[in-house]
Coordinates of C-alpha atoms in Angstrom, one line a residue:
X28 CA -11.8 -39.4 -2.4
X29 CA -8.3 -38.7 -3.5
X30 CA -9.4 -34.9 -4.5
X31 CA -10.8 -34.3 -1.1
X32 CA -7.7 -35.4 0.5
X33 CA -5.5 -33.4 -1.9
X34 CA -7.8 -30.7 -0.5
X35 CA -7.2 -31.3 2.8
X36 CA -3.0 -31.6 2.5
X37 CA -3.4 -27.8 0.9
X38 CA -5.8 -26.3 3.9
X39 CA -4.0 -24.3 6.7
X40 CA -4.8 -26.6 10.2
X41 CA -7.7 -24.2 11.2
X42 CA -10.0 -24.6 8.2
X43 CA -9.4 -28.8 8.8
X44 CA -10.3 -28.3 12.2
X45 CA -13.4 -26.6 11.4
X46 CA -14.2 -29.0 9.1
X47 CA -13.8 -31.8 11.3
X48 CA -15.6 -30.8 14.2
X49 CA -18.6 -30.3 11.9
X50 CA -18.4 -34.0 10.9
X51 CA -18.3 -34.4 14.1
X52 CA -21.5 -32.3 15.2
X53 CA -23.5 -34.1 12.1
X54 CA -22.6 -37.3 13.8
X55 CA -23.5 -36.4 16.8
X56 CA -27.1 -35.0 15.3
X57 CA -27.3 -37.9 13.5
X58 CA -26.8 -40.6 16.3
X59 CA -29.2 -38.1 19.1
X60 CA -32.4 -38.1 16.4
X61 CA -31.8 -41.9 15.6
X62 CA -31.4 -43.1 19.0
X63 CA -28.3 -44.7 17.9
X64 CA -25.2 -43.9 19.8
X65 CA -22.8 -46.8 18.2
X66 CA -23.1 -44.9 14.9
X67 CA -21.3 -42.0 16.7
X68 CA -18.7 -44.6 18.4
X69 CA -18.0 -46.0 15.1
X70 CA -17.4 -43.3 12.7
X71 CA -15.7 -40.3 15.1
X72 CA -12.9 -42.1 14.6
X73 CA -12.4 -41.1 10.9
X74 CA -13.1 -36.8 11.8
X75 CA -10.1 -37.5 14.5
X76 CA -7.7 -39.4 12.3
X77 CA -8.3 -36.7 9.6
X78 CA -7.9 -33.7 12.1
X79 CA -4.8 -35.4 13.4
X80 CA -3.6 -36.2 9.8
X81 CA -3.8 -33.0 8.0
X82 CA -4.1 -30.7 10.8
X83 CA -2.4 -31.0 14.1
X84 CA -1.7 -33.2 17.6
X85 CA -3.3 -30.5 19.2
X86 CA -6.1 -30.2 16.8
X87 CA -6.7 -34.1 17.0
X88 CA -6.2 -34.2 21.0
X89 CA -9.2 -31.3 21.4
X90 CA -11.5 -32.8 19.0
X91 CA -11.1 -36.2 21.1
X92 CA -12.1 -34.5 24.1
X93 CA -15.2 -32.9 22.2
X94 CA -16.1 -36.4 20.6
X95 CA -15.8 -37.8 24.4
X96 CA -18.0 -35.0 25.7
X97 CA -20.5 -35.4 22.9
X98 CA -20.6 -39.0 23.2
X99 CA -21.0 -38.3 27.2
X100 CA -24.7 -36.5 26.3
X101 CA -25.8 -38.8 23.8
X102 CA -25.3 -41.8 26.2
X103 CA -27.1 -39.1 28.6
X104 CA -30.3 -38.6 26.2
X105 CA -30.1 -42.2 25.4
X106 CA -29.9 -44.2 28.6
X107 CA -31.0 -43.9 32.0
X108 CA -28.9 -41.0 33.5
X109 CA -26.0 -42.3 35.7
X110 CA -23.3 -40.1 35.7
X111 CA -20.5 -42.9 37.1
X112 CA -21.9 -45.7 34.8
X113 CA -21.4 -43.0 32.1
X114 CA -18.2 -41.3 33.2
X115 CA -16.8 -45.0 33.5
X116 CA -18.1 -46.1 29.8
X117 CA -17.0 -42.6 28.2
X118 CA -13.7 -42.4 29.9
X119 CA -11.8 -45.1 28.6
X120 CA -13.4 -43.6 24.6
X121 CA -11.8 -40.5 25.9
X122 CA -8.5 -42.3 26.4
X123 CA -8.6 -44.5 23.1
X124 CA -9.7 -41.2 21.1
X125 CA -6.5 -39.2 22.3
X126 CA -4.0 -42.2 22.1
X127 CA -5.3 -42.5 18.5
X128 CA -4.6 -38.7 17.5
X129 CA -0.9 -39.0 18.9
X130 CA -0.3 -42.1 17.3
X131 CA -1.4 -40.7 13.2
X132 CA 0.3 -37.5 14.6
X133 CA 3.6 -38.9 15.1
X134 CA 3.2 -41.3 12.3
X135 CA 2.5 -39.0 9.9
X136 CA 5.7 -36.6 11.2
X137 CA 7.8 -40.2 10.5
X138 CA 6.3 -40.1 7.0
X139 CA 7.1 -36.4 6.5
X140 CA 10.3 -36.5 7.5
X141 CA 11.4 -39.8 5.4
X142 CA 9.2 -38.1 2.1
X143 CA 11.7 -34.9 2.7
X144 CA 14.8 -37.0 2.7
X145 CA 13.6 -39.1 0.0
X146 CA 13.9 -35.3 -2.4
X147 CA 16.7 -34.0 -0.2
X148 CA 20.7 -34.5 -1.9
X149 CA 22.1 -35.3 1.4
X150 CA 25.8 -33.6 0.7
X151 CA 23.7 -30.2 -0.2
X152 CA 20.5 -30.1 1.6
X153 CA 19.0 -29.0 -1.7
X154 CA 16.6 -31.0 -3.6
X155 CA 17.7 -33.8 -5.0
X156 CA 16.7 -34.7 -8.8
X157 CA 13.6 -36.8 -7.9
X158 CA 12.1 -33.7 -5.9
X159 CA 13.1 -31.4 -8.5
X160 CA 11.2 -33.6 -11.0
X161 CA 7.9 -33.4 -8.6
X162 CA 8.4 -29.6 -8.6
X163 CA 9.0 -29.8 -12.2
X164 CA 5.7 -31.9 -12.9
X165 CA 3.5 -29.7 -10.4
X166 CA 4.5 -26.7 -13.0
X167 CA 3.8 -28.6 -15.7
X168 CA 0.2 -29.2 -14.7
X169 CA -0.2 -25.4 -12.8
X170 CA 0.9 -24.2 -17.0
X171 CA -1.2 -26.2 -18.6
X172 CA -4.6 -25.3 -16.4
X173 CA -3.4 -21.5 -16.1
X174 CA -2.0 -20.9 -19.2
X175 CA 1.1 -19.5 -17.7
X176 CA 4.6 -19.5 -19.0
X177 CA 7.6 -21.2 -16.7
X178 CA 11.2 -21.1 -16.8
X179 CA 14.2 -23.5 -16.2
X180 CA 18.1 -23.2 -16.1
X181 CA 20.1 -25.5 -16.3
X182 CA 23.8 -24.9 -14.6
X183 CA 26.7 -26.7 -15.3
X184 CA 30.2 -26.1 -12.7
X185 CA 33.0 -25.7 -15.4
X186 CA 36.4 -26.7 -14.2
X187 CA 35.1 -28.3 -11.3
X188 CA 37.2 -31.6 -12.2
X189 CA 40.4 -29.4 -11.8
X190 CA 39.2 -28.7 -8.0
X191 CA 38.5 -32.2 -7.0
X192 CA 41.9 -33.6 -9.1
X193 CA 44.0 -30.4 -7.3
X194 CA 42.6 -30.0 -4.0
X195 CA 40.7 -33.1 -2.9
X196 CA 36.8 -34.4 -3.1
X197 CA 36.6 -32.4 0.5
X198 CA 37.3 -29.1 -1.1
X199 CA 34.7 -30.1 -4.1
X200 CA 32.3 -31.2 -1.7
X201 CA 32.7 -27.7 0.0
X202 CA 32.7 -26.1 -3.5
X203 CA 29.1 -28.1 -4.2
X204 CA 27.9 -27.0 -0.9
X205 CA 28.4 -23.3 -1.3
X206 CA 26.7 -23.0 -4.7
X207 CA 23.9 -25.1 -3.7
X208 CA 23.4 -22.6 -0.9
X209 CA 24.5 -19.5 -2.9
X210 CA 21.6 -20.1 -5.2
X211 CA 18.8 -21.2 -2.7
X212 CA 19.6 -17.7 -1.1
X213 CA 19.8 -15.6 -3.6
X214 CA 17.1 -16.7 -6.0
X215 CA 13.3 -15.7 -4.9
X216 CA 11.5 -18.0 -1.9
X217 CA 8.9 -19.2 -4.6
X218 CA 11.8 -21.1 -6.8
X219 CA 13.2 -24.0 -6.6
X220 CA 16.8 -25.0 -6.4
X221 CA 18.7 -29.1 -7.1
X222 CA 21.2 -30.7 -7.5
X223 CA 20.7 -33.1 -10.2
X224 CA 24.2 -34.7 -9.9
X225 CA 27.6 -34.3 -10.1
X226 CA 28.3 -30.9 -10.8
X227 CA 25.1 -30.0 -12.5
X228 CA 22.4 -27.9 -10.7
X229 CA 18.3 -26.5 -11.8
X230 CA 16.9 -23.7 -11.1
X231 CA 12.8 -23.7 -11.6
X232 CA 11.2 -20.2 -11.9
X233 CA 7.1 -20.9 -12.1
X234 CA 4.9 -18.9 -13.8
X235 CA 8.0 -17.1 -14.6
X236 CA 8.5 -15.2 -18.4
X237 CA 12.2 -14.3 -19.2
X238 CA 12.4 -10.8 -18.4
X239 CA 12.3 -11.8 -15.0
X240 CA 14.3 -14.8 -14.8
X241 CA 16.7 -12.9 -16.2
X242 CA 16.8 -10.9 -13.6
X243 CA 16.0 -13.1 -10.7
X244 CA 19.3 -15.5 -12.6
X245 CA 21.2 -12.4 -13.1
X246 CA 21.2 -11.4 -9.0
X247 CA 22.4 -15.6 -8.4
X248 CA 24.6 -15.2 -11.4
X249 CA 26.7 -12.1 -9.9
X250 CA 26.4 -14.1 -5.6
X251 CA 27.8 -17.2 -7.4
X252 CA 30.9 -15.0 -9.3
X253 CA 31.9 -13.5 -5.3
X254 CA 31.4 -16.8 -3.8
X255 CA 33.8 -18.1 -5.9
X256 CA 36.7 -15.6 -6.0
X257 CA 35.7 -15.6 -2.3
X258 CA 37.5 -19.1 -2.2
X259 CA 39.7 -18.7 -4.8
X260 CA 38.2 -21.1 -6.5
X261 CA 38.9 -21.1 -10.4
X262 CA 35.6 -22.2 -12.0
X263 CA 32.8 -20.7 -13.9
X264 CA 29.9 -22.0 -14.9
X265 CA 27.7 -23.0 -17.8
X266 CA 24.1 -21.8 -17.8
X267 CA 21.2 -22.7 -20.3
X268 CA 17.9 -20.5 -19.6
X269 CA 14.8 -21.5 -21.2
X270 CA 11.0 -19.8 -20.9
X271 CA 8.7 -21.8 -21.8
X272 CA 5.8 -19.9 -23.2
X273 CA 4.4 -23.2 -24.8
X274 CA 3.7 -26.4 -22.7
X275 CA 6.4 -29.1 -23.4
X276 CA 5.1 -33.0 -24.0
X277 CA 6.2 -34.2 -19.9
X278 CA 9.3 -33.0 -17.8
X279 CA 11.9 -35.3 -19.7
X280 CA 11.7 -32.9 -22.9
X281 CA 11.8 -29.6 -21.0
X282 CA 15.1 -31.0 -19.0
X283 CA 16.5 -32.0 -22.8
X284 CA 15.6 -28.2 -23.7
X285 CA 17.3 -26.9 -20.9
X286 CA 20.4 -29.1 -21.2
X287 CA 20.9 -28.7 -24.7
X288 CA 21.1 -24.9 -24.4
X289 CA 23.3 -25.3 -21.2
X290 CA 25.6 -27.3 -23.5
X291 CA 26.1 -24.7 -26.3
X292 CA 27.2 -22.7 -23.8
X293 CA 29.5 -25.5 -22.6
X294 CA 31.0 -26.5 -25.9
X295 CA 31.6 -22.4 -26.8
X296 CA 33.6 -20.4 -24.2
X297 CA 31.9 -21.6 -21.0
X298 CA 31.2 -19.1 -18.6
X299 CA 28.4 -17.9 -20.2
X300 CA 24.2 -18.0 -19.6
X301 CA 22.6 -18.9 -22.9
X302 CA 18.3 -17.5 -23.0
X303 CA 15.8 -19.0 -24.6
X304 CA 12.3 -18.2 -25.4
X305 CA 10.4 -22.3 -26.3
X306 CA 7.3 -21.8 -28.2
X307 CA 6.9 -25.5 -29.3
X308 CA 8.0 -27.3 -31.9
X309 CA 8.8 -26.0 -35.5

């Protein structure tokens, strides 16, 4: 049951409307050729809730109006035809089966919205470190069924003490901000970008081999330098880069990998962006 709602969340609205509405029709088959219209009344509600769910309001509002219709004819085939006693017994379904499709519409937007806030850093409007590590574990499970190599950098702001001591936690907020939004611009639409903390940012590149993360890192490297000097801001920063040819154990040892080789850079010169190609361990 939970792999055919995973399948569901990934289908575009159409294909879950279609999907629906032939529940829908099977129940409707099914209650006409057994005579038995309560089977229809009692499970169209779970079609509508999933159309409403996974697709749209709109989606869920139409296929209420096609369960009411449907339900109108098999209360046609099924009883004596009288088109008010009907109209007055399908009427109020009608009703019931639209106020339920708003309702898991708008409760599942409530849910949406608190799940993105949950992995949003509120001062950056970047991922925070718990949706960075859901990114993180997604790629971790893409590699190991495809076989494909990933990277991750790890980015470290140096000096960024000086700025907050010399200027005020406004100006390092501001500082934060811009290279939060200097890298989620820069980098490609299919990475991802956090703030883990502090000064410390992640960059994830899936299905990603070094040539080109160096070069997708190389164009956010060079926006991050401007931005900067932009703001005469006198920081650098730290950069470890690791691709990940080989699957690591879970996410906490490719984060160590990452960091480590961020911190060589750190303890050297600073300033720098340290590669790494990770085939396992020796």
């Amino acid at each position: 049951m939970k792999t055919f709602f995973s399948f569901l969340d990934k289908r575009p609205a159409k294909h879950v409307w279609r999907l629906t509405l032939l529940m829908v029709v099977i129940l409707s088959v099914i209650s006409a050729t057994s005579g038995k219209t309560h089977l229809f009344e009692l499970f169209c509600f779970f079609p509508i809730t999933l159309a409403s769910w996974y697709g749209s309001k709109k989606s869920g509002i139409i296929l209420s109006i096609t369960s009411s219709i449907l339900l109108f004819f098999l209360d046609a085939l099924n009883t004596d035809f009288d088109p008010i006693k009907i109209l007055t017994y399908g009427f109020p379904y009608a009703i019931s089966f639209s106020a339920l499709a708003i309702i898991i519409t708008n409760f599942r937007n409530v849910y949406r919205e608190k799940s993105m806030a949950a992995d949003t850093d509120k001062l950056t409007d970047i991922l925070n470190s718990r949706g960075f590590y859901t990114e993180l574990t997604n790629e971790l499970l893409r590699s190991v069924r495809y076989r494909h190599p990933f990277s991750l950098a790890y980015i470290d702001v140096d000096n960024f003490k000086s700025i907050n001591d010399s200027k005020g936690h406004a100006e390092g907020d501001k500082l934060l901000i811009e290279v939060a939004q200097c890298l989620k611009v820069s980098l490609r639409i299919t990475d991802s970008v956090a703030r883990l903390g502090g000064d410390e940012f992640a960059c994830l590149f899936p299905e990603t081999g070094q040539k080109a993360s160096k070069s997708a890192f190389a164009k956010a490297s060079k926006a991050l330098d401007r931005r900067m000097k932009c703001y005469h801001w006198p920081v650098s920063f730290s950069v470890g880069l690791v691709t990940f040819e080989r699957i690591p154990t879970d996410i906490k040892e490719a984060m160590r990998i990452a960091d480590d080789l961020m911190y060589t850079v750190k303890n050297a010169d600073k300033n720098n962006i340290s590669y790494q190609v990770w085939h396992g361990k020796v």
